[in-house]
PDB file of C-alpha atoms in Angstrom:
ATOM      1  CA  UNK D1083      80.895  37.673 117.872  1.00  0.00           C
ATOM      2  CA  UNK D1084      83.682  37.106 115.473  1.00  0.00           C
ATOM      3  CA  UNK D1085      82.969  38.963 112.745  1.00  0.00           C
ATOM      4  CA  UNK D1086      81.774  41.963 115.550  1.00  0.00           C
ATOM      5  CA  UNK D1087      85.571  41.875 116.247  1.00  0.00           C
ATOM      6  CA  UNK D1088      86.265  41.810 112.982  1.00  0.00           C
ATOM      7  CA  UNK D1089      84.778  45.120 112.330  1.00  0.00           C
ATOM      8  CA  UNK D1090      86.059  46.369 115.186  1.00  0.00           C
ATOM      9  CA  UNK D1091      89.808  45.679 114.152  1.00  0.00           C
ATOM     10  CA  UNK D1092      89.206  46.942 111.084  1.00  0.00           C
ATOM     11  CA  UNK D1093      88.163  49.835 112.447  1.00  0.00           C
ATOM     12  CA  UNK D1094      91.088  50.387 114.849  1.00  0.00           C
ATOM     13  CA  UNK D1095      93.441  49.674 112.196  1.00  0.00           C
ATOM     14  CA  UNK D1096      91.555  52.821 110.208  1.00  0.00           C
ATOM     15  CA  UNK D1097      91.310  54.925 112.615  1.00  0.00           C
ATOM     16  CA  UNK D1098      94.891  54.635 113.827  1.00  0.00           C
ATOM     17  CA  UNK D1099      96.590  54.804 110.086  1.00  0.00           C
ATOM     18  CA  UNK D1100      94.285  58.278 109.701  1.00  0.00           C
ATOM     19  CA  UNK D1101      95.534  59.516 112.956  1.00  0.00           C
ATOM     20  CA  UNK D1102      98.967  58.520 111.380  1.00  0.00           C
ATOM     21  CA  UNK D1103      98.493  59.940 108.567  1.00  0.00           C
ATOM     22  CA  UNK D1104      97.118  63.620 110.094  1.00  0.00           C
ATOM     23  CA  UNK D1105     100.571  63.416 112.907  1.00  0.00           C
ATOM     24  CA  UNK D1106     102.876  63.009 109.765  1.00  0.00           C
ATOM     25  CA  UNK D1107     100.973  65.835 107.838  1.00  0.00           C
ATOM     26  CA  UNK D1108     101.417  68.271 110.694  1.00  0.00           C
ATOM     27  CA  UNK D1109     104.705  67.395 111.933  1.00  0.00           C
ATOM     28  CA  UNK D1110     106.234  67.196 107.887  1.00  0.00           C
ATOM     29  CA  UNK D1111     104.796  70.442 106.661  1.00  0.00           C
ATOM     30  CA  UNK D1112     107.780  71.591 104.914  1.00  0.00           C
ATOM     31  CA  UNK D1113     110.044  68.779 105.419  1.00  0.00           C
ATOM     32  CA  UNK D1114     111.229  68.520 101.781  1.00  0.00           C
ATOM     33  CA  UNK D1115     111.315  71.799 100.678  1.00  0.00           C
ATOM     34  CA  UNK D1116     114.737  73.492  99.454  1.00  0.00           C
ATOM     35  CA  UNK D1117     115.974  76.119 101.313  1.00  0.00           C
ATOM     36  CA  UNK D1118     115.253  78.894  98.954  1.00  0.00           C
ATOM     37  CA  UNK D1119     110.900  77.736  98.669  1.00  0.00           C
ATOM     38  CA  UNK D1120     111.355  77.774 102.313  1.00  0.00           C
ATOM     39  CA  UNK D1121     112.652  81.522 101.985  1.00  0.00           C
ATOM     40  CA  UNK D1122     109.775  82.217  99.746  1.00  0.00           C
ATOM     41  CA  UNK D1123     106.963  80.705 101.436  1.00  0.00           C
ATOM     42  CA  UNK D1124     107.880  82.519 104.627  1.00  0.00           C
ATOM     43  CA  UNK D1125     108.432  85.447 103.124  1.00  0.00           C
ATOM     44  CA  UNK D1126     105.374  85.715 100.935  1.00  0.00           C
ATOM     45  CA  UNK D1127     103.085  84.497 104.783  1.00  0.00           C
ATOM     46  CA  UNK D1128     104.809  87.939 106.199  1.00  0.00           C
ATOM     47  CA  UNK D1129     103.159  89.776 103.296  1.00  0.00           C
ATOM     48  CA  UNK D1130     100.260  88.609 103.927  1.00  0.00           C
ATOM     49  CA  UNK D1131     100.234  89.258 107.683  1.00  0.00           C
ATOM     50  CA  UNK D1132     100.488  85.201 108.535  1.00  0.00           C
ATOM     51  CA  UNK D1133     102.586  85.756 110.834  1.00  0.00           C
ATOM     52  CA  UNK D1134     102.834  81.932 112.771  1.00  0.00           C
ATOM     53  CA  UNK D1135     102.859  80.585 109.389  1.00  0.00           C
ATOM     54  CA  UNK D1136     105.715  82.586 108.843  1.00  0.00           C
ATOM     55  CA  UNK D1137     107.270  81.266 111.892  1.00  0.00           C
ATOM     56  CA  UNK D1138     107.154  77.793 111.181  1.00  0.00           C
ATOM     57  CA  UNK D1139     108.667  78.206 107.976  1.00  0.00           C
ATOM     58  CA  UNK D1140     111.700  80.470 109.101  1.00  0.00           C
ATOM     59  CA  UNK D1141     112.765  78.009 111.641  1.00  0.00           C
ATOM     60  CA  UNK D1142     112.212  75.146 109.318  1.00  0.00           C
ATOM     61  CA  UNK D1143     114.666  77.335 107.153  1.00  0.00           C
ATOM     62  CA  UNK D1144     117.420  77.753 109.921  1.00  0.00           C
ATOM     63  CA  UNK D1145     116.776  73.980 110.512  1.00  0.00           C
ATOM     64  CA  UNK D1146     118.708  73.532 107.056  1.00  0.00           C
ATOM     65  CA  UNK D1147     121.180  76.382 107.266  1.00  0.00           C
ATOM     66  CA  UNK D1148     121.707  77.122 111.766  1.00  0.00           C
ATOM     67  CA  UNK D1149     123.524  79.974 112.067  1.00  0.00           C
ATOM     68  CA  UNK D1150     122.518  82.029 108.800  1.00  0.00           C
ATOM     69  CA  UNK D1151     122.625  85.593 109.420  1.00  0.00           C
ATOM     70  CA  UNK D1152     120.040  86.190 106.779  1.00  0.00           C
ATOM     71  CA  UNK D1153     118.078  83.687 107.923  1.00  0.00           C
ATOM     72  CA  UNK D1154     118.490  85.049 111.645  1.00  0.00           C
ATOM     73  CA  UNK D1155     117.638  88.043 110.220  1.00  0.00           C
ATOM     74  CA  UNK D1156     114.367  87.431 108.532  1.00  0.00           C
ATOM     75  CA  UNK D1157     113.471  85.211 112.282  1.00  0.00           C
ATOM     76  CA  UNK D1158     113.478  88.307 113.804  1.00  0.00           C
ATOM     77  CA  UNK D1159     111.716  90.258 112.060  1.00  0.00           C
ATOM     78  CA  UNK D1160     108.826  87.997 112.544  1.00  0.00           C
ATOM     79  CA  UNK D1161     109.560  88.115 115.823  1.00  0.00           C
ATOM     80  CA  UNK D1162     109.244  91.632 116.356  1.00  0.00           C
ATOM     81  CA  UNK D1163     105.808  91.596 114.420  1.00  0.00           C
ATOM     82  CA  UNK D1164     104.580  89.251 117.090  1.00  0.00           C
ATOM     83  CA  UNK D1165     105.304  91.479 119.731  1.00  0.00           C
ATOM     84  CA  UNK D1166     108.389  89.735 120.673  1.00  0.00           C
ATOM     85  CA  UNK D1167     110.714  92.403 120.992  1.00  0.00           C
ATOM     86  CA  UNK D1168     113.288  90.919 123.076  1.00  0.00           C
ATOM     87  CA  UNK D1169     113.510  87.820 121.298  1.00  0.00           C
ATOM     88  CA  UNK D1170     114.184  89.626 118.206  1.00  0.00           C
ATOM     89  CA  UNK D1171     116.637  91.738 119.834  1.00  0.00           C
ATOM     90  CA  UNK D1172     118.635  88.739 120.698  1.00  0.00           C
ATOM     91  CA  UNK D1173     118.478  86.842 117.245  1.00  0.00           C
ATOM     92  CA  UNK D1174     119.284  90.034 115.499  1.00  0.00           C
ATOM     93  CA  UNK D1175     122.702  90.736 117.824  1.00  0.00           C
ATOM     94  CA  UNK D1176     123.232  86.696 116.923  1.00  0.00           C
ATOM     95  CA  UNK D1177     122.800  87.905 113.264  1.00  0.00           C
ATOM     96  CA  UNK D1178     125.660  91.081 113.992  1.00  0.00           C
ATOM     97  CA  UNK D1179     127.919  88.649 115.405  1.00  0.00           C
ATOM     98  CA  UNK D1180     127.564  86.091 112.706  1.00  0.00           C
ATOM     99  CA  UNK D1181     127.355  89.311 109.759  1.00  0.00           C
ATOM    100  CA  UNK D1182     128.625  92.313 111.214  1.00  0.00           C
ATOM    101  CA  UNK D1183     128.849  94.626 108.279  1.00  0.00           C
ATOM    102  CA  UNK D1184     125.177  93.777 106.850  1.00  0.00           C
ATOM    103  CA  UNK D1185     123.050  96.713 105.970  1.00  0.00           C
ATOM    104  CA  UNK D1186     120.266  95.255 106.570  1.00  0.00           C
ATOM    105  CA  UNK D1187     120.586  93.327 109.722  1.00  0.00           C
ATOM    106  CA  UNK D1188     122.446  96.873 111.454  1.00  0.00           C
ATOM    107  CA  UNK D1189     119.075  98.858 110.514  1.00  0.00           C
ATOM    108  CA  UNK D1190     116.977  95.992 112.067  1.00  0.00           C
ATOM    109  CA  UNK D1191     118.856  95.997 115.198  1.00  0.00           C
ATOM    110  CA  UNK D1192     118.926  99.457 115.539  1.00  0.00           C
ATOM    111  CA  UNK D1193     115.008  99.749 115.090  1.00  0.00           C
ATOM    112  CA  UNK D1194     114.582  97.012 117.680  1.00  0.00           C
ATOM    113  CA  UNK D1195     116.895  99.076 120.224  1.00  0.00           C
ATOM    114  CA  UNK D1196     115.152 102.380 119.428  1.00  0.00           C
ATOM    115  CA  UNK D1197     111.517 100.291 119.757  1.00  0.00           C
ATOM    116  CA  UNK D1198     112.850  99.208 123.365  1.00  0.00           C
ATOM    117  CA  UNK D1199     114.031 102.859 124.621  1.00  0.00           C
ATOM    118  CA  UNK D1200     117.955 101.872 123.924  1.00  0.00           C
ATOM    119  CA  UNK D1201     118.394 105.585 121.753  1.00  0.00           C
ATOM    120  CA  UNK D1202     121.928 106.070 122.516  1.00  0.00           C
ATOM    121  CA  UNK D1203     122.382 101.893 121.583  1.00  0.00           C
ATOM    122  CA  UNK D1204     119.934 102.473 118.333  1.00  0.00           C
ATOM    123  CA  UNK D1205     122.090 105.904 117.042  1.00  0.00           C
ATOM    124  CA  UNK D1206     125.539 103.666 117.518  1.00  0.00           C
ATOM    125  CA  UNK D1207     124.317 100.681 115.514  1.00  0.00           C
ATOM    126  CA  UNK D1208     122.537 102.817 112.734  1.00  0.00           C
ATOM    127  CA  UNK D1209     125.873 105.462 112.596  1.00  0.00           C
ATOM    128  CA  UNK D1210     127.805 102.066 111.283  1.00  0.00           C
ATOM    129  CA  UNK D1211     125.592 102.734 108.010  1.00  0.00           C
ATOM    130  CA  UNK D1212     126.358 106.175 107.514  1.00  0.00           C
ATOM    131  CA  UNK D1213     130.161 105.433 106.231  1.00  0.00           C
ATOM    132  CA  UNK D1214     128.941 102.663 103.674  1.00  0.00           C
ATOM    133  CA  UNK D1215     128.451 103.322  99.629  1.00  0.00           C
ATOM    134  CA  UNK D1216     124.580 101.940 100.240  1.00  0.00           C
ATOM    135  CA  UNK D1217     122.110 102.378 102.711  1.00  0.00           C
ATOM    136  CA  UNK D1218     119.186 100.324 103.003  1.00  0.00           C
ATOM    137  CA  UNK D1219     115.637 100.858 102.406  1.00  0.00           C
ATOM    138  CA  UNK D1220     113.927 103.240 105.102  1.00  0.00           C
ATOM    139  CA  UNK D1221     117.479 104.048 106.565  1.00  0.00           C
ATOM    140  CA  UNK D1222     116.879 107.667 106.469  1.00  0.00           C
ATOM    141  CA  UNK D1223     113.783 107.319 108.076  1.00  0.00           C
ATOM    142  CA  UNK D1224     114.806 105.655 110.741  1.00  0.00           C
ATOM    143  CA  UNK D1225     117.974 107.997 111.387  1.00  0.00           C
ATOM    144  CA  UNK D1226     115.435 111.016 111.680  1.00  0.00           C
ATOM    145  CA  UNK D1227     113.223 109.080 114.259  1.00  0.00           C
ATOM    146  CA  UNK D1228     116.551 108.330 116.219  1.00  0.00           C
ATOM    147  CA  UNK D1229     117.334 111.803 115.874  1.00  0.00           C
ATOM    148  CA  UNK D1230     114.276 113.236 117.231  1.00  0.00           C
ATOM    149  CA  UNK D1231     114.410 111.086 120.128  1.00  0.00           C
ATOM    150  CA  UNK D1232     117.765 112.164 120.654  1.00  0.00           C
ATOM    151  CA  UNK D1233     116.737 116.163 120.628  1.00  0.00           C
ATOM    152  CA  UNK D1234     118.981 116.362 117.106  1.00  0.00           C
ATOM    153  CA  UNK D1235     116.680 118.211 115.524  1.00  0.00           C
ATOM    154  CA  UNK D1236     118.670 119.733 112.169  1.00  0.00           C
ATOM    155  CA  UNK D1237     120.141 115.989 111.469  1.00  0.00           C
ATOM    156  CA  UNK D1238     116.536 114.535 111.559  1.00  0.00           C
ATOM    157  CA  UNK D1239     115.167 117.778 109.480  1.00  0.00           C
ATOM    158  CA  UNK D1240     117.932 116.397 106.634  1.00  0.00           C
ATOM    159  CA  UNK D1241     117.217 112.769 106.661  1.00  0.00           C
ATOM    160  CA  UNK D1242     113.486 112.968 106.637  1.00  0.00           C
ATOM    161  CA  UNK D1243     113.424 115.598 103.731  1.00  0.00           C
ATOM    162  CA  UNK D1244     115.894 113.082 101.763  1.00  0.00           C
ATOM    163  CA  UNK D1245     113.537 110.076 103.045  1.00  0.00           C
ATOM    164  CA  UNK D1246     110.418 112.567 101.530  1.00  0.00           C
ATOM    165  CA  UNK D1247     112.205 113.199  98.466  1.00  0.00           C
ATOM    166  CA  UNK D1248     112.387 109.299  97.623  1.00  0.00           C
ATOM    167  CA  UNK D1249     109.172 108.660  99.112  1.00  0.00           C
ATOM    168  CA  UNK D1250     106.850 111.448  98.458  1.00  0.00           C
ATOM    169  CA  UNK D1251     103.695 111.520 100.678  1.00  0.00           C
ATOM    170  CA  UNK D1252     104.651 108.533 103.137  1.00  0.00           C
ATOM    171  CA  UNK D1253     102.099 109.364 106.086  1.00  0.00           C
ATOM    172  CA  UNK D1254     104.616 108.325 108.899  1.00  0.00           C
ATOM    173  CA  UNK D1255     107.677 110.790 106.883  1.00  0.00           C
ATOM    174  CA  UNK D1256     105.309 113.383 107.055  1.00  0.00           C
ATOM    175  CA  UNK D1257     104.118 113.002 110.418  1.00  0.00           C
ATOM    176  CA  UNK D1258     108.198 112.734 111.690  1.00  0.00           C
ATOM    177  CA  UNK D1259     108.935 115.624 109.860  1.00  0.00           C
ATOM    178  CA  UNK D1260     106.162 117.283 111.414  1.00  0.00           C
ATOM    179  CA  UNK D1261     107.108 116.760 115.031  1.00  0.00           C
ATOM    180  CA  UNK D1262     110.760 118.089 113.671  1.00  0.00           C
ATOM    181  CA  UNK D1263     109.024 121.316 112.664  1.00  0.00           C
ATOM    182  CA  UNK D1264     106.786 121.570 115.666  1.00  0.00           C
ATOM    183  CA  UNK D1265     110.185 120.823 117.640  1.00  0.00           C
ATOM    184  CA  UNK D1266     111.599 124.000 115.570  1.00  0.00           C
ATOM    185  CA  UNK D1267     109.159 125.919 116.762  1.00  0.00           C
ATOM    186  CA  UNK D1268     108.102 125.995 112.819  1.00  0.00           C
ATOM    187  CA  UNK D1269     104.209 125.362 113.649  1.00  0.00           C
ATOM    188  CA  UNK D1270     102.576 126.440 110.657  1.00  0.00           C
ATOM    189  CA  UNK D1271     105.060 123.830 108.963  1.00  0.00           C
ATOM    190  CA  UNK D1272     103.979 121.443 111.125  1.00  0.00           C
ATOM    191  CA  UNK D1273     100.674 121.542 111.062  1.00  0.00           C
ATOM    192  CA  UNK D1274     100.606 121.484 107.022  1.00  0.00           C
ATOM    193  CA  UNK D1275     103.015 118.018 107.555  1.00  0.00           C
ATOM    194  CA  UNK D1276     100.291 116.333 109.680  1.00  0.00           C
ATOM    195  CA  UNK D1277      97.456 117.566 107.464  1.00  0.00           C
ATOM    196  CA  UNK D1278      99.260 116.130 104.189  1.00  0.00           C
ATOM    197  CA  UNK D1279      99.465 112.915 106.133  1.00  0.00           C
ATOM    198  CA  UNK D1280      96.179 112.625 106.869  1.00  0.00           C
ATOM    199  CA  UNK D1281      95.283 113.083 103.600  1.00  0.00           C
ATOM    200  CA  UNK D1282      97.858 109.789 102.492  1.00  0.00           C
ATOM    201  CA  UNK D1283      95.626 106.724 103.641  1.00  0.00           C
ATOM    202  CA  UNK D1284      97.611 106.537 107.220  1.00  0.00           C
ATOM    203  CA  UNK D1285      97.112 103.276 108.874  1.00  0.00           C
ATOM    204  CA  UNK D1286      94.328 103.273 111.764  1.00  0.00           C
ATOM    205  CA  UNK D1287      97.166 103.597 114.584  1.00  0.00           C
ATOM    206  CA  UNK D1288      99.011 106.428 112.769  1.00  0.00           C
ATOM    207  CA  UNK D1289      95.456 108.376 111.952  1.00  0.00           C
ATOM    208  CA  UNK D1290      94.348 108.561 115.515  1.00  0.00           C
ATOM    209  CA  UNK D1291      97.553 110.096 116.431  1.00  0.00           C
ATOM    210  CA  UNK D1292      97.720 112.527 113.660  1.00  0.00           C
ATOM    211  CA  UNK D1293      94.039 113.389 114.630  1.00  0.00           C
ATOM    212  CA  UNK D1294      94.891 114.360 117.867  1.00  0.00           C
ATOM    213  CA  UNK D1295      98.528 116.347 116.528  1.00  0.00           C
ATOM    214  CA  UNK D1296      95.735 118.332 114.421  1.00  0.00           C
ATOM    215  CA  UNK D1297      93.986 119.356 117.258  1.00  0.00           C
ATOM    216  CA  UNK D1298      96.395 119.782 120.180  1.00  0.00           C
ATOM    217  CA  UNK D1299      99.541 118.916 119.319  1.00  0.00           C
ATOM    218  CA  UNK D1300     101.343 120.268 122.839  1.00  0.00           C
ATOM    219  CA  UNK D1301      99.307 117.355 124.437  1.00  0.00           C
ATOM    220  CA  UNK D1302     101.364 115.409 122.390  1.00  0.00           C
ATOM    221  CA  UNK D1303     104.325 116.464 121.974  1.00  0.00           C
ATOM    222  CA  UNK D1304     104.462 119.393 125.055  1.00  0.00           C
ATOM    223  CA  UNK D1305     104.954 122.729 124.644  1.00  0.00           C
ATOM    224  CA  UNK D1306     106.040 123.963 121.440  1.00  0.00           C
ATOM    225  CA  UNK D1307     109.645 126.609 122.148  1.00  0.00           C
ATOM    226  CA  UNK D1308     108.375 130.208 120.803  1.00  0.00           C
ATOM    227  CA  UNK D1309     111.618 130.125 117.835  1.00  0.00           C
ATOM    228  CA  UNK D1310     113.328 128.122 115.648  1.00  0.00           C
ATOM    229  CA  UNK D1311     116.432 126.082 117.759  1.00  0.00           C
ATOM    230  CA  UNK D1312     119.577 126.386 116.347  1.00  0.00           C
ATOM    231  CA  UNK D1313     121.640 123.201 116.633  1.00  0.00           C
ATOM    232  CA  UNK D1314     125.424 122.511 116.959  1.00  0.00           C
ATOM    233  CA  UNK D1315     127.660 120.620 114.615  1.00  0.00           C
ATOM    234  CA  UNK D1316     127.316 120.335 111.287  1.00  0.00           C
ATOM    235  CA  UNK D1317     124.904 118.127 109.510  1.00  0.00           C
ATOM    236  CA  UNK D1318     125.204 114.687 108.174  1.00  0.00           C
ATOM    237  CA  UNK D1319     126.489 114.130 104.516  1.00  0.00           C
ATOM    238  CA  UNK D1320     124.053 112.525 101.888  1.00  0.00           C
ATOM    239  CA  UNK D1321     124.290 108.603 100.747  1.00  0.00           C
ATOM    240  CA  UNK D1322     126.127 107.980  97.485  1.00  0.00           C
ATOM    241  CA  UNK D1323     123.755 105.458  97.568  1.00  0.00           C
ATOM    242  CA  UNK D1324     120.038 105.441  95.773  1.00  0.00           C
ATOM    243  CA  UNK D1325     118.168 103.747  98.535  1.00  0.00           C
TER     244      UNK D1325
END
């Protein structure tokens, strides 16, 4: 009976150190790391579409640095890939406050606010840009989907042919500028816009609505006006920037 409890201390003892032993593995993944593998790692798990991975390892990174802007920044963007819209809205105007002159954190915030229907908020936040030497990546093509919403047709026609330019044959450029021309009343224009697209490897999401701007693009997009619009003001000056 002795040596029976024997074995089954022994046991215990094992099976408690190898439920230690998993708790600190889960609970330390990461602990350890400097802030800029941290960076990396979460980074490189947005890539490659790990999204809760990702997570972890951005808020293990704000763990070592609270308040970072870029940090914040990079939080949200996750964020915003898993659906969380309003949470990312709210760590990216934390990330204003803390950096209010960042490029990069402006153009996030105002693609958050034009994702949640806040157009007027989203052309405010993105016209901070306009005055600065750079503009970040994909700036232009965000300031022609802001324009569109906003009826601006003319502005959007400029940014999305200067987006085009640096980006020849982007599927969602083409498509934008294709609901500008179809907007203009230009729908030969258009309808050569959404066919290039198709032809550039769209994503699944953007294909099936290209498919159907192909077909019946009023359904879409309502009834096209029977001549080009002629718009007020003048139009937006280039970047001085390369981006």
């Amino acid at each position: 009976m002795k040596g029976v409890r024997g074995a089954g201390l022994k046991e215990g003892i094992l099976l408690a150190l190898l439920l230690y032993l998993e708790t600190a593995c889960a609970g330390g993944m990461g602990e350890g790391r400097s802030l800029p593998v941290l960076e990396k790692e979460a980074h490189g798990a947005l890539v490659r579409g790990e999204l809760t991975k990702a997570l972890r390892l951005d808020r293990q990174a704000l763990a070592l640095s609270p308040g970072d802007a870029i940090l914040l920044n990079n939080l949200a963007v996750v964020e915003d890939r898993l659906g969380e819209e309003e949470k990312a809205l709210q760590i990216l105007e934390e990330a204003n406050r803390k950096s209010p002159r960042d490029p990069k954190i402006l153009l996030n915030l105002a693609r958050i606010e034009l994702k949640i229907g806040r157009e007027g908020e989203a052309f405010r936040t993105a016209g901070k840009i306009v005055a600065m030497d750079q503009w970040p990546e994909g700036f232009r093509t965000l300031m022609g989907k802001i324009d569109i919403d906003l009826s601006r047709y003319g502005e959007a026609h400029i940014y999305l042919h200067e987006a085009l330019e640096r980006h020849p044959g982007n599927p969602l450029i083409l498509t934008y500028l294709g609901i500008v021309h179809y907007r203009l009343g230009e729908l030969s224009d258009a309808k050569n816009n959404f066919r290039e697209a198709l032809t550039r490897h769209p994503p699944p999401r953007l294909r099936g609505t290209l498919e159907k701007l192909m077909k019946a693009p009023d359904r879409v997009l309502g009834p096209a006006p029977s001549r080009s619009l002629v718009e007020e003001g003048s139009p937006q000056k280039k970047a001085k920037g390369s981006p």
